[in-house]
Amino acid sequence: NSSFCVYQIRQHFPILDQMINEHPLIYLDNAATTQKPQAMVDAIAAYYLRDNANVHRGSHHLSLRATAAFEGVRETVKTFINAKNTKEIIWTKGTTEGINLLANVLSKGLKAGDEVIISALEHHANIVPWQMLVESLGIVLKIIPLTLQQDLDLKSYQKLLSAKTKIVSVTHISNALGVINPIKEIIKLAHQVGAQVIIDGAQAVGHLIVDVKDLDCDYYVFSGHKLFSPTGVGVLYGKQHLLEALPPWQGGGEMIKTVSFEKSTFNQLPFKFEAGTPNIAGIIGMGAAIDFIRVFNRQDLIDHEQSLLTFTEKALLELPAITVFYEGGVKSGALSFAVKGEHPSDIAMLLDAQGIAVRSGMHCAMPLMAELNCKGTVRVSFSIYNTHEEAERFIEALKKILEMLE
Ligand code: PMP
């Protein structure tokens, strides 16, 4: 029912064409990291083989070429998430660094007793940096609880909000359960009490059309590697006037305007937050990856992934001893389940024996697992190159495992 051909897409991802344990690889661990299109790998090779030089520095030809390619990606990302201008696009190492950067610089405006709200669905990357501020500054961390359906309880959220709330930092999509949070509503409510909002978009950028202007979030962070890009690069989006008002984070080259031993003055956005030589090749790779997916109609890709999720959830629910988390809820990217009486890692290992890569465990969300009263889940997560045939083969493999374990 969609106009794109998944088999054509797969041809751009050479890694998918291999055997694991004498079975064709079925890669269903996309929430951990996505596979990489040939065009992305080629762009990195071309940069190193033809254009390699440091950016923003030299007046020589290679440096100018490297800088043009590098800064061109800022334009690509700006358009991709619909930011206002490229000053709002800051390069980071990934989501974790983006949140740490924000926690660090925003902490300069916080004092003991100020409140930060996160949610029960957060990845450790959006918990621990705030806990560090509880320790160092005495801020108070509040948690939006789950409903019985295992999505966020917005009524409780509203009760948590007050004039003391300075920051709300929540994930767009839960990496553990695939829950899509109603972030537009969360952002609107936070703004009503004057709080700033950070969205952890690690899982969302690869699965949804992200429009930061429409969302009206103050900051949006994500990792390239979950968006068909290299590891070690990511994006921090921030509204320009907010970023202008913040102090820099790390000090060093690139982020300064003038330096003397008495005092330094800082560069303008976005460079103010980019100390040191960046991951030039990685950024250029990310540009190529985004260019690659922009060729497709994003909605077709989303519909395709959605049909894989819907099929898989329905099939899982027909199997004995399986519990699906956030059952029946509209999920994106990932789907978590438990098998009664079995450890998730045993199921994952038995699937791997049949060439199927899934993730098992806590998914860097130990507090969520404690809340759900489980020791971990098995998580399958789809991407644009997964086929219905693979989803069916996964279900068949799981059936065999369940019969064997009976
Ligand atoms: N938040 C979420 C929701 C994630 O899924 C991840 C990656 N699993 C992160 C944060 C951290 O991303 P990274 O390790 O790329 O910094």
CSV table of C-alpha atoms and ligand atoms in Angstrom, one decimal:
chain,number,residue,atom,x,y,z
A,1,ASN,CA,0.0,0.0,0.0
A,2,SER,CA,3.0,2.4,-0.1
A,3,SER,CA,4.7,3.7,-3.2
A,4,PHE,CA,8.3,2.8,-2.1
A,5,CYS,CA,9.9,-0.6,-2.5
A,6,VAL,CA,11.6,-2.0,0.6
A,7,TYR,CA,13.7,-4.4,-1.5
A,8,GLN,CA,15.1,-1.4,-3.4
A,9,ILE,CA,15.9,0.3,-0.1
A,10,ARG,CA,17.7,-2.8,1.1
A,11,GLN,CA,20.1,-2.6,-1.7
A,12,HIS,CA,21.5,0.6,-0.2
A,13,PHE,CA,22.4,-1.3,3.0
A,14,PRO,CA,25.1,-3.9,2.1
A,15,ILE,CA,25.4,-5.1,5.7
A,16,LEU,CA,21.9,-6.6,5.5
A,17,ASP,CA,23.0,-9.1,2.9
A,18,GLN,CA,24.8,-11.7,5.0
A,19,MET,CA,24.3,-15.0,6.8
A,20,ILE,CA,24.4,-15.4,10.6
A,21,ASN,CA,24.5,-18.9,11.9
A,22,GLU,CA,23.5,-20.1,8.5
A,23,HIS,CA,20.4,-18.0,8.4
A,24,PRO,CA,20.0,-14.7,6.5
A,25,LEU,CA,20.5,-11.8,9.0
A,26,ILE,CA,17.3,-10.2,10.2
A,27,TYR,CA,18.3,-7.0,12.0
A,28,LEU,CA,15.7,-5.9,14.4
A,29,ASP,CA,17.8,-3.9,16.8
A,30,ASN,CA,17.4,-0.5,15.1
A,31,ALA,CA,16.5,1.3,18.3
A,32,ALA,CA,20.1,0.6,19.4
A,33,THR,CA,21.6,1.8,16.2
A,34,THR,CA,20.5,1.8,12.5
A,35,GLN,CA,22.4,0.3,9.6
A,36,LYS,CA,24.2,2.7,7.2
A,37,PRO,CA,23.5,3.3,3.6
A,38,GLN,CA,26.3,3.0,1.0
A,39,ALA,CA,26.0,6.7,0.2
A,40,MET,CA,26.9,7.6,3.7
A,41,VAL,CA,29.9,5.4,3.8
A,42,ASP,CA,30.9,6.7,0.3
A,43,ALA,CA,30.6,10.4,1.5
A,44,ILE,CA,33.0,9.7,4.4
A,45,ALA,CA,35.5,7.9,2.1
A,46,ALA,CA,35.3,10.8,-0.4
A,47,TYR,CA,36.0,13.4,2.3
A,48,TYR,CA,39.0,11.5,3.6
A,49,LEU,CA,40.3,10.6,0.1
A,50,ARG,CA,39.8,14.1,-1.5
A,51,ASP,CA,38.9,16.9,0.9
A,52,ASN,CA,40.5,16.1,4.2
A,53,ALA,CA,41.5,19.3,6.0
A,54,ASN,CA,40.5,21.1,9.2
A,55,VAL,CA,37.4,23.3,8.9
A,56,HIS,CA,37.0,27.1,9.5
A,57,ARG,CA,40.7,27.6,9.6
A,58,GLY,CA,42.7,27.4,6.4
A,59,SER,CA,42.4,29.7,3.5
A,60,HIS,CA,43.6,26.9,1.3
A,61,HIS,CA,41.6,24.9,-1.1
A,62,LEU,CA,41.0,21.7,0.8
A,63,SER,CA,40.0,23.5,4.0
A,64,LEU,CA,37.5,25.6,2.0
A,65,ARG,CA,36.1,22.5,0.5
A,66,ALA,CA,35.9,20.7,3.8
A,67,THR,CA,34.3,23.7,5.4
A,68,ALA,CA,31.7,24.1,2.7
A,69,ALA,CA,30.7,20.4,3.0
A,70,PHE,CA,30.6,20.5,6.8
A,71,GLU,CA,28.6,23.7,7.0
A,72,GLY,CA,26.3,22.5,4.2
A,73,VAL,CA,25.2,19.7,6.5
A,74,ARG,CA,24.1,22.4,9.0
A,75,GLU,CA,21.7,23.6,6.3
A,76,THR,CA,20.6,20.0,5.6
A,77,VAL,CA,19.8,19.4,9.3
A,78,LYS,CA,18.1,22.8,9.7
A,79,THR,CA,15.7,21.9,6.8
A,80,PHE,CA,15.3,18.4,8.1
A,81,ILE,CA,13.9,19.4,11.5
A,82,ASN,CA,12.6,22.8,10.3
A,83,ALA,CA,14.7,25.0,12.5
A,84,LYS,CA,14.7,28.7,11.8
A,85,ASN,CA,18.4,29.1,10.9
A,86,THR,CA,21.7,27.3,11.1
A,87,LYS,CA,22.7,29.1,14.3
A,88,GLU,CA,20.3,26.9,16.1
A,89,ILE,CA,22.1,23.7,15.0
A,90,ILE,CA,24.9,22.7,17.4
A,91,TRP,CA,27.1,19.7,16.7
A,92,THR,CA,27.5,17.2,19.5
A,93,LYS,CA,28.7,13.6,20.0
A,94,GLY,CA,25.1,12.5,20.3
A,95,THR,CA,22.1,12.6,22.5
A,96,THR,CA,23.9,12.0,25.7
A,97,GLU,CA,26.3,14.8,25.1
A,98,GLY,CA,23.5,17.1,24.1
A,99,ILE,CA,21.6,16.6,27.4
A,100,ASN,CA,24.8,16.9,29.4
A,101,LEU,CA,25.7,20.1,27.6
A,102,LEU,CA,22.2,21.5,28.4
A,103,ALA,CA,22.2,20.3,32.0
A,104,ASN,CA,25.6,21.9,32.4
A,105,VAL,CA,24.9,25.3,30.9
A,106,LEU,CA,21.3,25.6,32.1
A,107,SER,CA,22.4,24.8,35.7
A,108,LYS,CA,24.1,28.2,35.8
A,109,GLY,CA,20.6,29.7,36.0
A,110,LEU,CA,19.3,27.2,38.6
A,111,LYS,CA,19.4,27.3,42.4
A,112,ALA,CA,18.5,24.9,45.2
A,113,GLY,CA,14.8,24.1,45.3
A,114,ASP,CA,14.3,24.8,41.5
A,115,GLU,CA,12.5,21.9,39.9
A,116,VAL,CA,13.2,19.8,36.9
A,117,ILE,CA,10.6,17.4,35.5
A,118,ILE,CA,11.5,14.2,33.6
A,119,SER,CA,9.3,11.2,33.0
A,120,ALA,CA,9.2,7.5,34.0
A,121,LEU,CA,10.0,6.6,30.4
A,122,GLU,CA,13.4,8.2,30.2
A,123,HIS,CA,16.7,6.7,29.1
A,124,HIS,CA,19.5,6.9,31.6
A,125,ALA,CA,20.9,9.7,29.5
A,126,ASN,CA,18.0,11.9,30.5
A,127,ILE,CA,18.0,10.9,34.1
A,128,VAL,CA,21.6,10.9,35.4
A,129,PRO,CA,22.7,14.4,34.2
A,130,TRP,CA,19.8,15.9,36.2
A,131,GLN,CA,20.6,13.7,39.2
A,132,MET,CA,24.0,15.2,39.2
A,133,LEU,CA,22.4,18.6,39.6
A,134,VAL,CA,20.4,17.3,42.5
A,135,GLU,CA,23.7,16.4,44.1
A,136,SER,CA,25.7,19.6,43.2
A,137,LEU,CA,23.0,22.2,43.4
A,138,GLY,CA,20.1,20.8,45.4
A,139,ILE,CA,17.6,21.1,42.6
A,140,VAL,CA,14.5,18.8,42.9
A,141,LEU,CA,13.8,16.2,40.3
A,142,LYS,CA,10.2,15.2,39.7
A,143,ILE,CA,9.0,12.3,37.6
A,144,ILE,CA,5.9,12.1,35.4
A,145,PRO,CA,4.4,8.7,36.3
A,146,LEU,CA,2.9,6.1,34.0
A,147,THR,CA,-0.8,5.3,33.6
A,148,LEU,CA,-2.0,1.7,33.8
A,149,GLN,CA,-1.6,1.6,30.0
A,150,GLN,CA,2.1,2.4,30.4
A,151,ASP,CA,2.1,5.8,28.8
A,152,LEU,CA,2.6,9.1,30.6
A,153,ASP,CA,0.0,10.3,33.0
A,154,LEU,CA,-0.7,13.9,31.9
A,155,LYS,CA,-3.0,14.7,34.8
A,156,SER,CA,-0.2,14.0,37.2
A,157,TYR,CA,2.1,16.0,35.0
A,158,GLN,CA,-0.1,19.0,35.3
A,159,LYS,CA,-0.1,18.7,39.1
A,160,LEU,CA,3.7,18.6,39.1
A,161,LEU,CA,4.0,21.8,37.1
A,162,SER,CA,4.3,25.1,39.1
A,163,ALA,CA,6.3,28.3,39.2
A,164,LYS,CA,9.1,26.3,40.7
A,165,THR,CA,9.4,24.2,37.5
A,166,LYS,CA,12.3,25.5,35.5
A,167,ILE,CA,13.0,22.7,33.0
A,168,VAL,CA,10.9,19.8,31.6
A,169,SER,CA,13.0,17.2,29.8
A,170,VAL,CA,11.2,14.3,28.2
A,171,THR,CA,11.7,11.8,25.5
A,172,HIS,CA,9.8,12.0,22.2
A,173,ILE,CA,9.6,8.2,21.9
A,174,SER,CA,10.5,5.7,24.6
A,175,ASN,CA,13.4,3.5,23.5
A,176,ALA,CA,12.2,0.8,25.8
A,177,LEU,CA,8.5,0.5,24.9
A,178,GLY,CA,8.0,2.6,21.8
A,179,VAL,CA,5.5,4.9,23.4
A,180,ILE,CA,5.1,8.2,21.5
A,181,ASN,CA,4.7,10.9,24.1
A,182,PRO,CA,2.3,13.8,23.5
A,183,ILE,CA,5.1,16.2,23.6
A,184,LYS,CA,3.3,19.1,21.9
A,185,GLU,CA,0.9,19.1,24.9
A,186,ILE,CA,3.7,18.6,27.3
A,187,ILE,CA,5.6,21.6,25.8
A,188,LYS,CA,2.5,23.8,25.9
A,189,LEU,CA,1.8,23.1,29.5
A,190,ALA,CA,5.4,23.7,30.5
A,191,HIS,CA,5.5,27.0,28.8
A,192,GLN,CA,2.4,28.1,30.7
A,193,VAL,CA,4.4,28.0,33.9
A,194,GLY,CA,7.5,29.6,32.2
A,195,ALA,CA,9.6,26.4,32.1
A,196,GLN,CA,11.9,25.5,29.2
A,197,VAL,CA,11.5,22.2,27.5
A,198,ILE,CA,14.1,19.8,26.2
A,199,ILE,CA,13.0,16.9,24.0
A,200,ASP,CA,15.2,13.8,23.7
A,201,GLY,CA,14.7,12.9,20.1
A,202,ALA,CA,17.1,10.0,19.9
A,203,GLN,CA,14.4,7.5,18.9
A,204,ALA,CA,12.1,9.9,17.1
A,205,VAL,CA,14.3,11.4,14.3
A,206,GLY,CA,14.5,8.1,12.5
A,207,HIS,CA,10.8,7.3,12.8
A,208,LEU,CA,8.8,10.5,12.7
A,209,ILE,CA,8.8,13.8,10.8
A,210,VAL,CA,10.2,16.2,13.4
A,211,ASP,CA,9.3,19.9,13.1
A,212,VAL,CA,10.8,21.9,15.9
A,213,LYS,CA,8.9,25.0,15.0
A,214,ASP,CA,5.6,23.3,15.1
A,215,LEU,CA,6.5,21.5,18.4
A,216,ASP,CA,7.7,24.8,19.8
A,217,CYS,CA,10.3,22.9,22.0
A,218,ASP,CA,13.1,25.0,23.3
A,219,TYR,CA,15.7,22.3,22.7
A,220,TYR,CA,15.7,19.1,20.7
A,221,VAL,CA,18.6,16.6,20.9
A,222,PHE,CA,19.4,13.5,18.9
A,223,SER,CA,22.1,11.1,17.8
A,224,GLY,CA,23.2,10.6,14.2
A,225,HIS,CA,23.7,6.9,14.5
A,226,LYS,CA,20.0,6.2,15.0
A,227,LEU,CA,19.4,8.1,11.7
A,228,PHE,CA,21.5,6.0,9.4
A,229,SER,CA,24.6,8.2,10.2
A,230,PRO,CA,27.9,7.5,11.8
A,231,THR,CA,28.4,7.1,15.6
A,232,GLY,CA,30.0,10.0,17.4
A,233,VAL,CA,27.9,12.8,15.9
A,234,GLY,CA,24.7,14.3,17.0
A,235,VAL,CA,22.6,17.5,17.1
A,236,LEU,CA,21.5,19.9,19.7
A,237,TYR,CA,18.8,22.2,18.4
A,238,GLY,CA,18.0,25.3,20.5
A,239,LYS,CA,15.9,28.4,19.9
A,240,GLN,CA,18.4,31.0,18.9
A,241,HIS,CA,17.5,33.6,21.6
A,242,LEU,CA,17.8,31.0,24.3
A,243,LEU,CA,21.2,29.7,23.0
A,244,GLU,CA,22.4,33.3,22.7
A,245,ALA,CA,21.6,33.8,26.4
A,246,LEU,CA,23.4,30.7,27.6
A,247,PRO,CA,27.1,30.6,28.7
A,248,PRO,CA,29.4,28.4,26.7
A,249,TRP,CA,30.2,24.9,27.8
A,250,GLN,CA,33.6,23.6,27.0
A,251,GLY,CA,36.4,26.1,26.3
A,252,GLY,CA,39.0,25.9,23.6
A,253,GLY,CA,39.6,26.6,19.9
A,254,GLU,CA,36.7,27.4,17.6
A,255,MET,CA,34.4,28.6,20.4
A,256,ILE,CA,36.3,31.9,21.0
A,257,LYS,CA,36.5,35.3,19.3
A,258,THR,CA,39.5,36.6,21.2
A,259,VAL,CA,41.8,35.2,23.8
A,260,SER,CA,44.3,36.9,26.1
A,261,PHE,CA,45.6,35.7,29.4
A,262,GLU,CA,43.3,38.0,31.2
A,263,LYS,CA,40.1,37.3,29.4
A,264,SER,CA,38.5,35.6,26.4
A,265,THR,CA,35.5,36.6,24.4
A,266,PHE,CA,33.3,34.0,22.8
A,267,ASN,CA,32.4,33.2,19.2
A,268,GLN,CA,28.9,33.6,17.9
A,269,LEU,CA,26.4,30.8,17.5
A,270,PRO,CA,26.7,28.0,16.7
A,271,PHE,CA,30.4,27.9,17.2
A,272,LYS,CA,30.1,29.1,20.8
A,273,PHE,CA,29.2,25.6,21.8
A,274,GLU,CA,31.7,23.8,19.6
A,275,ALA,CA,35.1,23.8,21.2
A,276,GLY,CA,37.8,21.9,19.4
A,277,THR,CA,38.0,20.1,16.0
A,278,PRO,CA,34.7,18.5,15.3
A,279,ASN,CA,34.0,15.1,13.9
A,280,ILE,CA,34.1,16.5,10.4
A,281,ALA,CA,33.8,13.2,8.6
A,282,GLY,CA,31.0,12.1,10.8
A,283,ILE,CA,29.0,15.3,10.2
A,284,ILE,CA,29.6,14.9,6.4
A,285,GLY,CA,28.4,11.3,6.7
A,286,MET,CA,25.3,12.5,8.6
A,287,GLY,CA,24.5,14.9,5.7
A,288,ALA,CA,24.7,12.1,3.2
A,289,ALA,CA,22.5,9.9,5.3
A,290,ILE,CA,19.8,12.6,5.6
A,291,ASP,CA,20.1,13.3,1.9
A,292,PHE,CA,19.6,9.6,1.3
A,293,ILE,CA,16.3,9.4,3.3
A,294,ARG,CA,15.0,12.7,2.0
A,295,VAL,CA,14.7,11.1,-1.4
A,296,PHE,CA,11.8,9.0,-0.1
A,297,ASN,CA,8.4,10.2,0.9
A,298,ARG,CA,8.8,10.1,4.7
A,299,GLN,CA,5.2,9.3,5.3
A,300,ASP,CA,5.6,6.1,3.2
A,301,LEU,CA,8.5,5.0,5.4
A,302,ILE,CA,6.5,5.7,8.5
A,303,ASP,CA,3.5,3.8,7.2
A,304,HIS,CA,5.7,0.9,6.3
A,305,GLU,CA,7.3,0.7,9.8
A,306,GLN,CA,3.9,1.1,11.3
A,307,SER,CA,2.5,-1.9,9.4
A,308,LEU,CA,5.4,-4.0,10.6
A,309,LEU,CA,4.8,-3.0,14.2
A,310,THR,CA,1.0,-3.7,13.9
A,311,PHE,CA,1.5,-7.1,12.3
A,312,THR,CA,4.1,-8.1,14.9
A,313,GLU,CA,2.1,-7.0,17.9
A,314,LYS,CA,-0.9,-8.8,16.7
A,315,ALA,CA,1.1,-12.0,16.0
A,316,LEU,CA,2.9,-11.8,19.4
A,317,LEU,CA,-0.4,-11.6,21.2
A,318,GLU,CA,-1.6,-14.8,19.6
A,319,LEU,CA,1.3,-16.7,21.1
A,320,PRO,CA,1.0,-18.2,24.6
A,321,ALA,CA,3.0,-16.8,27.5
A,322,ILE,CA,3.7,-13.5,25.8
A,323,THR,CA,3.0,-10.1,27.4
A,324,VAL,CA,3.4,-7.0,25.1
A,325,PHE,CA,4.2,-3.8,26.9
A,326,TYR,CA,2.0,-0.8,26.2
A,327,GLU,CA,-0.3,-3.3,24.6
A,328,GLY,CA,-2.6,-1.7,22.0
A,329,GLY,CA,-1.0,1.7,22.2
A,330,VAL,CA,0.3,3.5,19.2
A,331,LYS,CA,4.0,2.8,19.2
A,332,SER,CA,6.8,3.9,17.0
A,333,GLY,CA,10.1,2.1,16.2
A,334,ALA,CA,10.2,-0.4,19.1
A,335,LEU,CA,8.0,-3.1,20.6
A,336,SER,CA,8.9,-4.8,23.9
A,337,PHE,CA,7.6,-8.0,25.2
A,338,ALA,CA,8.2,-10.6,27.9
A,339,VAL,CA,7.9,-14.4,27.8
A,340,LYS,CA,6.5,-15.8,31.0
A,341,GLY,CA,9.1,-17.7,33.0
A,342,GLU,CA,11.9,-17.0,30.6
A,343,HIS,CA,14.8,-14.6,30.9
A,344,PRO,CA,14.8,-12.0,28.0
A,345,SER,CA,18.5,-12.6,27.3
A,346,ASP,CA,17.8,-16.3,26.7
A,347,ILE,CA,15.1,-15.5,24.2
A,348,ALA,CA,17.5,-13.0,22.4
A,349,MET,CA,20.3,-15.6,22.3
A,350,LEU,CA,18.0,-18.3,20.8
A,351,LEU,CA,16.8,-15.8,18.2
A,352,ASP,CA,20.4,-14.9,17.4
A,353,ALA,CA,21.0,-18.6,16.8
A,354,GLN,CA,18.5,-18.2,13.9
A,355,GLY,CA,20.1,-15.0,12.6
A,356,ILE,CA,17.7,-12.6,14.3
A,357,ALA,CA,19.2,-9.6,16.1
A,358,VAL,CA,17.0,-8.2,18.9
A,359,ARG,CA,17.9,-6.5,22.1
A,360,SER,CA,17.2,-7.8,25.5
A,361,GLY,CA,17.5,-6.3,29.0
A,362,MET,CA,16.8,-3.0,30.6
A,363,HIS,CA,17.4,-0.8,27.6
A,364,CYS,CA,19.2,1.8,29.7
A,365,ALA,CA,15.9,2.4,31.5
A,366,MET,CA,16.3,0.7,34.9
A,367,PRO,CA,13.9,3.0,36.7
A,368,LEU,CA,11.2,2.2,34.1
A,369,MET,CA,11.9,-1.6,34.4
A,370,ALA,CA,11.5,-1.2,38.2
A,371,GLU,CA,8.2,0.7,37.7
A,372,LEU,CA,7.0,-2.1,35.4
A,373,ASN,CA,8.2,-4.7,37.9
A,374,CYS,CA,10.1,-6.6,35.3
A,375,LYS,CA,13.7,-7.7,35.0
A,376,GLY,CA,13.9,-6.6,31.4
A,377,THR,CA,12.2,-7.1,28.1
A,378,VAL,CA,12.9,-8.4,24.6
A,379,ARG,CA,12.7,-5.5,22.2
A,380,VAL,CA,12.3,-5.7,18.5
A,381,SER,CA,12.8,-2.5,16.6
A,382,PHE,CA,12.1,-1.9,13.0
A,383,SER,CA,13.6,0.4,10.4
A,384,ILE,CA,12.8,1.4,6.8
A,385,TYR,CA,14.6,-1.7,5.4
A,386,ASN,CA,12.8,-4.4,7.3
A,387,THR,CA,10.4,-6.5,5.4
A,388,HIS,CA,7.1,-8.2,6.2
A,389,GLU,CA,8.8,-11.4,5.4
A,390,GLU,CA,11.4,-10.7,8.2
A,391,ALA,CA,8.6,-9.9,10.7
A,392,GLU,CA,6.9,-13.2,9.8
A,393,ARG,CA,10.2,-15.1,10.1
A,394,PHE,CA,10.8,-13.5,13.5
A,395,ILE,CA,7.4,-14.7,14.7
A,396,GLU,CA,8.0,-18.2,13.3
A,397,ALA,CA,11.4,-18.4,15.0
A,398,LEU,CA,9.9,-17.3,18.3
A,399,LYS,CA,7.2,-19.9,17.9
A,400,LYS,CA,9.8,-22.6,17.5
A,401,ILE,CA,11.7,-21.3,20.6
A,402,LEU,CA,8.5,-21.3,22.7
A,403,GLU,CA,7.7,-24.9,21.6
A,404,MET,CA,11.2,-25.9,22.5
A,405,LEU,CA,11.1,-24.3,25.9
A,406,GLU,CA,7.7,-25.8,26.8
B,1,PMP,N1,17.8,8.7,24.7
B,1,PMP,C1,17.1,7.7,24.1
B,1,PMP,C2,15.6,7.7,24.1
B,1,PMP,C3,17.9,6.7,23.5
B,1,PMP,O1,17.2,5.7,22.9
B,1,PMP,C4,19.3,6.8,23.5
B,1,PMP,C5,20.1,5.7,22.8
B,1,PMP,N2,19.7,4.4,23.2
B,1,PMP,C6,19.9,7.8,24.1
B,1,PMP,C7,19.1,8.8,24.8
B,1,PMP,C8,21.4,8.0,24.2
B,1,PMP,O2,21.9,8.1,22.9
B,1,PMP,P1,23.4,8.1,22.6
B,1,PMP,O3,23.9,6.8,23.3
B,1,PMP,O4,23.5,8.0,21.2
B,1,PMP,O5,24.0,9.3,23.2
